[in-house]
PDB file of C-alpha atoms in Angstrom:
ATOM      1  CA  MET A   1       0.000   0.000   0.000  1.00  0.00           C
ATOM      2  CA  ALA A   2       1.145   3.493  -0.810  1.00  0.00           C
ATOM      3  CA  SER A   3       0.731   6.176   1.756  1.00  0.00           C
ATOM      4  CA  HIS A   4      -0.163   9.697   0.755  1.00  0.00           C
ATOM      5  CA  VAL A   5       0.999  12.668   2.755  1.00  0.00           C
ATOM      6  CA  SER A   6      -0.961  15.853   2.335  1.00  0.00           C
ATOM      7  CA  GLY A   7       0.765  19.219   2.239  1.00  0.00           C
ATOM      8  CA  THR A   8       3.809  20.249   0.319  1.00  0.00           C
ATOM      9  CA  ARG A   9       6.023  17.800  -1.431  1.00  0.00           C
ATOM     10  CA  SER A  10       9.446  17.070  -0.062  1.00  0.00           C
ATOM     11  CA  GLY A  11      11.897  19.733  -1.233  1.00  0.00           C
ATOM     12  CA  ALA A  12       9.238  22.013  -2.704  1.00  0.00           C
ATOM     13  CA  ALA A  13       8.568  25.300  -1.002  1.00  0.00           C
ATOM     14  CA  ALA A  14       5.053  26.591  -0.671  1.00  0.00           C
ATOM     15  CA  ARG A  15       4.425  29.835  -2.495  1.00  0.00           C
ATOM     16  CA  SER A  16       1.827  32.352  -1.615  1.00  0.00           C
ATOM     17  CA  PRO A  17      -0.561  33.317  -4.396  1.00  0.00           C
ATOM     18  CA  GLY A  18       0.359  36.315  -6.493  1.00  0.00           C
ATOM     19  CA  ARG A  19       4.099  35.975  -5.978  1.00  0.00           C
ATOM     20  CA  THR A  20       6.601  35.687  -8.772  1.00  0.00           C
ATOM     21  CA  GLY A  21      10.200  34.552  -8.900  1.00  0.00           C
ATOM     22  CA  THR A  22      11.408  38.107  -8.289  1.00  0.00           C
ATOM     23  CA  GLY A  23       9.433  38.501  -5.069  1.00  0.00           C
ATOM     24  CA  SER A  24       6.269  40.363  -5.904  1.00  0.00           C
ATOM     25  CA  GLY A  25       4.484  42.475  -8.434  1.00  0.00           C
ATOM     26  CA  TRP A  26       5.806  45.589  -6.704  1.00  0.00           C
ATOM     27  CA  LEU A  27       9.381  44.614  -7.537  1.00  0.00           C
ATOM     28  CA  VAL A  28       8.425  44.108 -11.172  1.00  0.00           C
ATOM     29  CA  PHE A  29       6.627  47.464 -11.112  1.00  0.00           C
ATOM     30  CA  ALA A  30       9.737  49.126  -9.670  1.00  0.00           C
ATOM     31  CA  ALA A  31      11.999  47.410 -12.197  1.00  0.00           C
ATOM     32  CA  VAL A  32       9.875  48.558 -15.138  1.00  0.00           C
ATOM     33  CA  LEU A  33       9.801  52.129 -13.833  1.00  0.00           C
ATOM     34  CA  MET A  34      13.553  52.052 -13.178  1.00  0.00           C
ATOM     35  CA  VAL A  35      14.340  50.895 -16.700  1.00  0.00           C
ATOM     36  CA  PHE A  36      11.927  53.436 -18.200  1.00  0.00           C
ATOM     37  CA  GLY A  37      13.098  56.321 -16.014  1.00  0.00           C
ATOM     38  CA  GLY A  38      16.742  55.386 -16.526  1.00  0.00           C
ATOM     39  CA  LEU A  39      16.374  55.323 -20.293  1.00  0.00           C
ATOM     40  CA  MET A  40      14.642  58.696 -20.224  1.00  0.00           C
ATOM     41  CA  MET A  41      17.495  60.131 -18.140  1.00  0.00           C
ATOM     42  CA  ILE A  42      19.991  58.663 -20.620  1.00  0.00           C
ATOM     43  CA  PHE A  43      18.201  60.353 -23.534  1.00  0.00           C
ATOM     44  CA  GLU A  44      17.984  63.577 -21.541  1.00  0.00           C
ATOM     45  CA  GLY A  45      21.706  63.386 -20.805  1.00  0.00           C
ATOM     46  CA  ILE A  46      22.601  62.745 -24.442  1.00  0.00           C
ATOM     47  CA  ALA A  47      20.514  65.725 -25.545  1.00  0.00           C
ATOM     48  CA  ALA A  48      22.160  67.947 -22.930  1.00  0.00           C
ATOM     49  CA  ILE A  49      25.678  66.784 -23.858  1.00  0.00           C
ATOM     50  CA  ALA A  50      24.914  67.572 -27.489  1.00  0.00           C
ATOM     51  CA  GLU A  51      23.731  71.006 -26.277  1.00  0.00           C
ATOM     52  CA  ASP A  52      20.413  70.577 -28.000  1.00  0.00           C
ATOM     53  CA  ASP A  53      18.142  73.580 -28.410  1.00  0.00           C
ATOM     54  CA  VAL A  54      15.385  71.772 -26.519  1.00  0.00           C
ATOM     55  CA  PHE A  55      16.554  73.074 -23.155  1.00  0.00           C
ATOM     56  CA  VAL A  56      15.922  76.556 -21.867  1.00  0.00           C
ATOM     57  CA  THR A  57      18.799  78.095 -19.964  1.00  0.00           C
ATOM     58  CA  THR A  58      17.947  80.459 -17.168  1.00  0.00           C
ATOM     59  CA  ARG A  59      20.049  83.136 -15.590  1.00  0.00           C
ATOM     60  CA  ASN A  60      20.849  83.544 -11.937  1.00  0.00           C
ATOM     61  CA  TYR A  61      19.883  80.004 -11.011  1.00  0.00           C
ATOM     62  CA  VAL A  62      21.437  79.021  -7.696  1.00  0.00           C
ATOM     63  CA  TYR A  63      22.495  75.528  -8.846  1.00  0.00           C
ATOM     64  CA  GLU A  64      23.620  76.578 -12.279  1.00  0.00           C
ATOM     65  CA  PHE A  65      25.963  74.156 -14.032  1.00  0.00           C
ATOM     66  CA  ASP A  66      27.049  73.979 -17.603  1.00  0.00           C
ATOM     67  CA  LEU A  67      24.474  72.129 -19.722  1.00  0.00           C
ATOM     68  CA  THR A  68      27.131  69.570 -20.688  1.00  0.00           C
ATOM     69  CA  ALA A  69      27.892  68.874 -17.020  1.00  0.00           C
ATOM     70  CA  TRP A  70      24.206  68.270 -16.335  1.00  0.00           C
ATOM     71  CA  GLY A  71      24.135  65.985 -19.366  1.00  0.00           C
ATOM     72  CA  TRP A  72      26.927  63.822 -17.987  1.00  0.00           C
ATOM     73  CA  ILE A  73      25.271  63.690 -14.562  1.00  0.00           C
ATOM     74  CA  HIS A  74      21.985  62.547 -16.108  1.00  0.00           C
ATOM     75  CA  LEU A  75      23.716  60.071 -18.387  1.00  0.00           C
ATOM     76  CA  VAL A  76      25.645  58.372 -15.577  1.00  0.00           C
ATOM     77  CA  VAL A  77      22.693  58.273 -13.171  1.00  0.00           C
ATOM     78  CA  GLY A  78      20.437  56.985 -15.962  1.00  0.00           C
ATOM     79  CA  VAL A  79      22.824  54.149 -16.812  1.00  0.00           C
ATOM     80  CA  VAL A  80      23.080  53.086 -13.157  1.00  0.00           C
ATOM     81  CA  ILE A  81      19.292  53.178 -12.694  1.00  0.00           C
ATOM     82  CA  THR A  82      18.732  51.180 -15.887  1.00  0.00           C
ATOM     83  CA  LEU A  83      21.267  48.521 -14.868  1.00  0.00           C
ATOM     84  CA  ALA A  84      19.814  48.255 -11.351  1.00  0.00           C
ATOM     85  CA  GLY A  85      16.324  47.892 -12.840  1.00  0.00           C
ATOM     86  CA  ALA A  86      17.542  45.122 -15.131  1.00  0.00           C
ATOM     87  CA  ALA A  87      19.159  43.420 -12.126  1.00  0.00           C
ATOM     88  CA  LEU A  88      15.808  43.539 -10.315  1.00  0.00           C
ATOM     89  CA  PHE A  89      14.312  41.513 -13.164  1.00  0.00           C
ATOM     90  CA  GLN A  90      17.000  38.892 -12.469  1.00  0.00           C
ATOM     91  CA  GLY A  91      16.056  38.822  -8.771  1.00  0.00           C
ATOM     92  CA  ALA A  92      19.208  40.480  -7.392  1.00  0.00           C
ATOM     93  CA  THR A  93      18.560  41.535  -3.806  1.00  0.00           C
ATOM     94  CA  TRP A  94      21.325  44.169  -3.859  1.00  0.00           C
ATOM     95  CA  ALA A  95      19.435  45.993  -6.618  1.00  0.00           C
ATOM     96  CA  ARG A  96      16.739  47.041  -4.136  1.00  0.00           C
ATOM     97  CA  ALA A  97      19.167  49.044  -1.983  1.00  0.00           C
ATOM     98  CA  VAL A  98      20.991  50.422  -5.007  1.00  0.00           C
ATOM     99  CA  GLY A  99      17.646  51.294  -6.598  1.00  0.00           C
ATOM    100  CA  VAL A 100      16.467  53.262  -3.559  1.00  0.00           C
ATOM    101  CA  ALA A 101      19.772  55.146  -3.298  1.00  0.00           C
ATOM    102  CA  VAL A 102      20.087  55.955  -6.996  1.00  0.00           C
ATOM    103  CA  ALA A 103      16.406  56.853  -7.359  1.00  0.00           C
ATOM    104  CA  GLY A 104      16.903  59.309  -4.504  1.00  0.00           C
ATOM    105  CA  LEU A 105      19.913  60.807  -6.282  1.00  0.00           C
ATOM    106  CA  ALA A 106      17.889  60.974  -9.496  1.00  0.00           C
ATOM    107  CA  MET A 107      15.118  62.820  -7.682  1.00  0.00           C
ATOM    108  CA  LEU A 108      17.655  65.344  -6.430  1.00  0.00           C
ATOM    109  CA  ALA A 109      19.253  65.722  -9.876  1.00  0.00           C
ATOM    110  CA  ASN A 110      15.860  66.209 -11.508  1.00  0.00           C
ATOM    111  CA  PHE A 111      14.844  68.734  -8.860  1.00  0.00           C
ATOM    112  CA  LEU A 112      17.939  70.749  -9.706  1.00  0.00           C
ATOM    113  CA  TRP A 113      17.154  70.223 -13.418  1.00  0.00           C
ATOM    114  CA  ILE A 114      13.694  71.859 -13.173  1.00  0.00           C
ATOM    115  CA  PRO A 115      14.765  75.212 -14.720  1.00  0.00           C
ATOM    116  CA  TYR A 116      16.012  73.440 -17.866  1.00  0.00           C
ATOM    117  CA  ALA A 117      13.097  71.069 -18.534  1.00  0.00           C
ATOM    118  CA  PRO A 118      10.382  71.642 -15.917  1.00  0.00           C
ATOM    119  CA  PHE A 119       7.691  69.250 -17.081  1.00  0.00           C
ATOM    120  CA  TRP A 120      10.013  66.347 -17.751  1.00  0.00           C
ATOM    121  CA  ALA A 121      11.936  66.880 -14.505  1.00  0.00           C
ATOM    122  CA  ILE A 122       8.712  66.745 -12.486  1.00  0.00           C
ATOM    123  CA  VAL A 123       7.591  63.586 -14.322  1.00  0.00           C
ATOM    124  CA  LEU A 124      10.906  61.875 -13.531  1.00  0.00           C
ATOM    125  CA  ILE A 125      10.724  63.003  -9.892  1.00  0.00           C
ATOM    126  CA  ALA A 126       7.303  61.332  -9.637  1.00  0.00           C
ATOM    127  CA  ILE A 127       8.543  58.155 -11.342  1.00  0.00           C
ATOM    128  CA  ASN A 128      11.500  57.927  -8.968  1.00  0.00           C
ATOM    129  CA  GLY A 129       9.189  58.526  -6.009  1.00  0.00           C
ATOM    130  CA  PHE A 130       7.083  55.550  -7.109  1.00  0.00           C
ATOM    131  CA  VAL A 131      10.253  53.486  -7.546  1.00  0.00           C
ATOM    132  CA  ILE A 132      11.380  54.209  -3.989  1.00  0.00           C
ATOM    133  CA  TRP A 133       7.915  53.474  -2.647  1.00  0.00           C
ATOM    134  CA  ALA A 134       7.612  50.190  -4.545  1.00  0.00           C
ATOM    135  CA  LEU A 135      11.103  49.018  -3.538  1.00  0.00           C
ATOM    136  CA  CYS A 136      10.507  49.827   0.113  1.00  0.00           C
ATOM    137  CA  THR A 137       7.056  48.268   0.395  1.00  0.00           C
ATOM    138  CA  ALA A 138       7.625  45.109  -1.663  1.00  0.00           C
ATOM    139  CA  PRO A 139       7.853  41.958   0.427  1.00  0.00           C
ATOM    140  CA  SER A 140      11.204  40.266   0.655  1.00  0.00           C
ATOM    141  CA  PRO A 141      11.677  37.398  -1.842  1.00  0.00           C
ATOM    142  CA  SER A 142      12.619  35.127   1.090  1.00  0.00           C
ATOM    143  CA  GLU A 143       9.230  35.607   2.793  1.00  0.00           C
TER     144      GLU A 143
END
């Protein structure tokens, strides 16, 4: 006679409903926003490095930098955010901490960027705010 044991199989972990391999839908949401926001910062940085006529330069701005310097800042931060977002898709736990830190830096950079591209800077500040919120409230993949 064969005996049947109810419950989970030996070696198989029970998963709660709605969870994915990366931890939760909030981590996927954060990863998508990080990749999107990072790519937009990369494009913004490239346009600023090329000194495109899209940007308005203001006088007497307290945090005034050269447009090329802002372009390099946005390019580097955008690359790091995009790579951390891609790492979140792979399930890297370090990407959560890096994502929160770099999204915070991106919010600061976009706040200082408001005089050059106000609408787009505010959109990216909101996206990075959602990224930080999603990364901080998502359950741990080990739960």
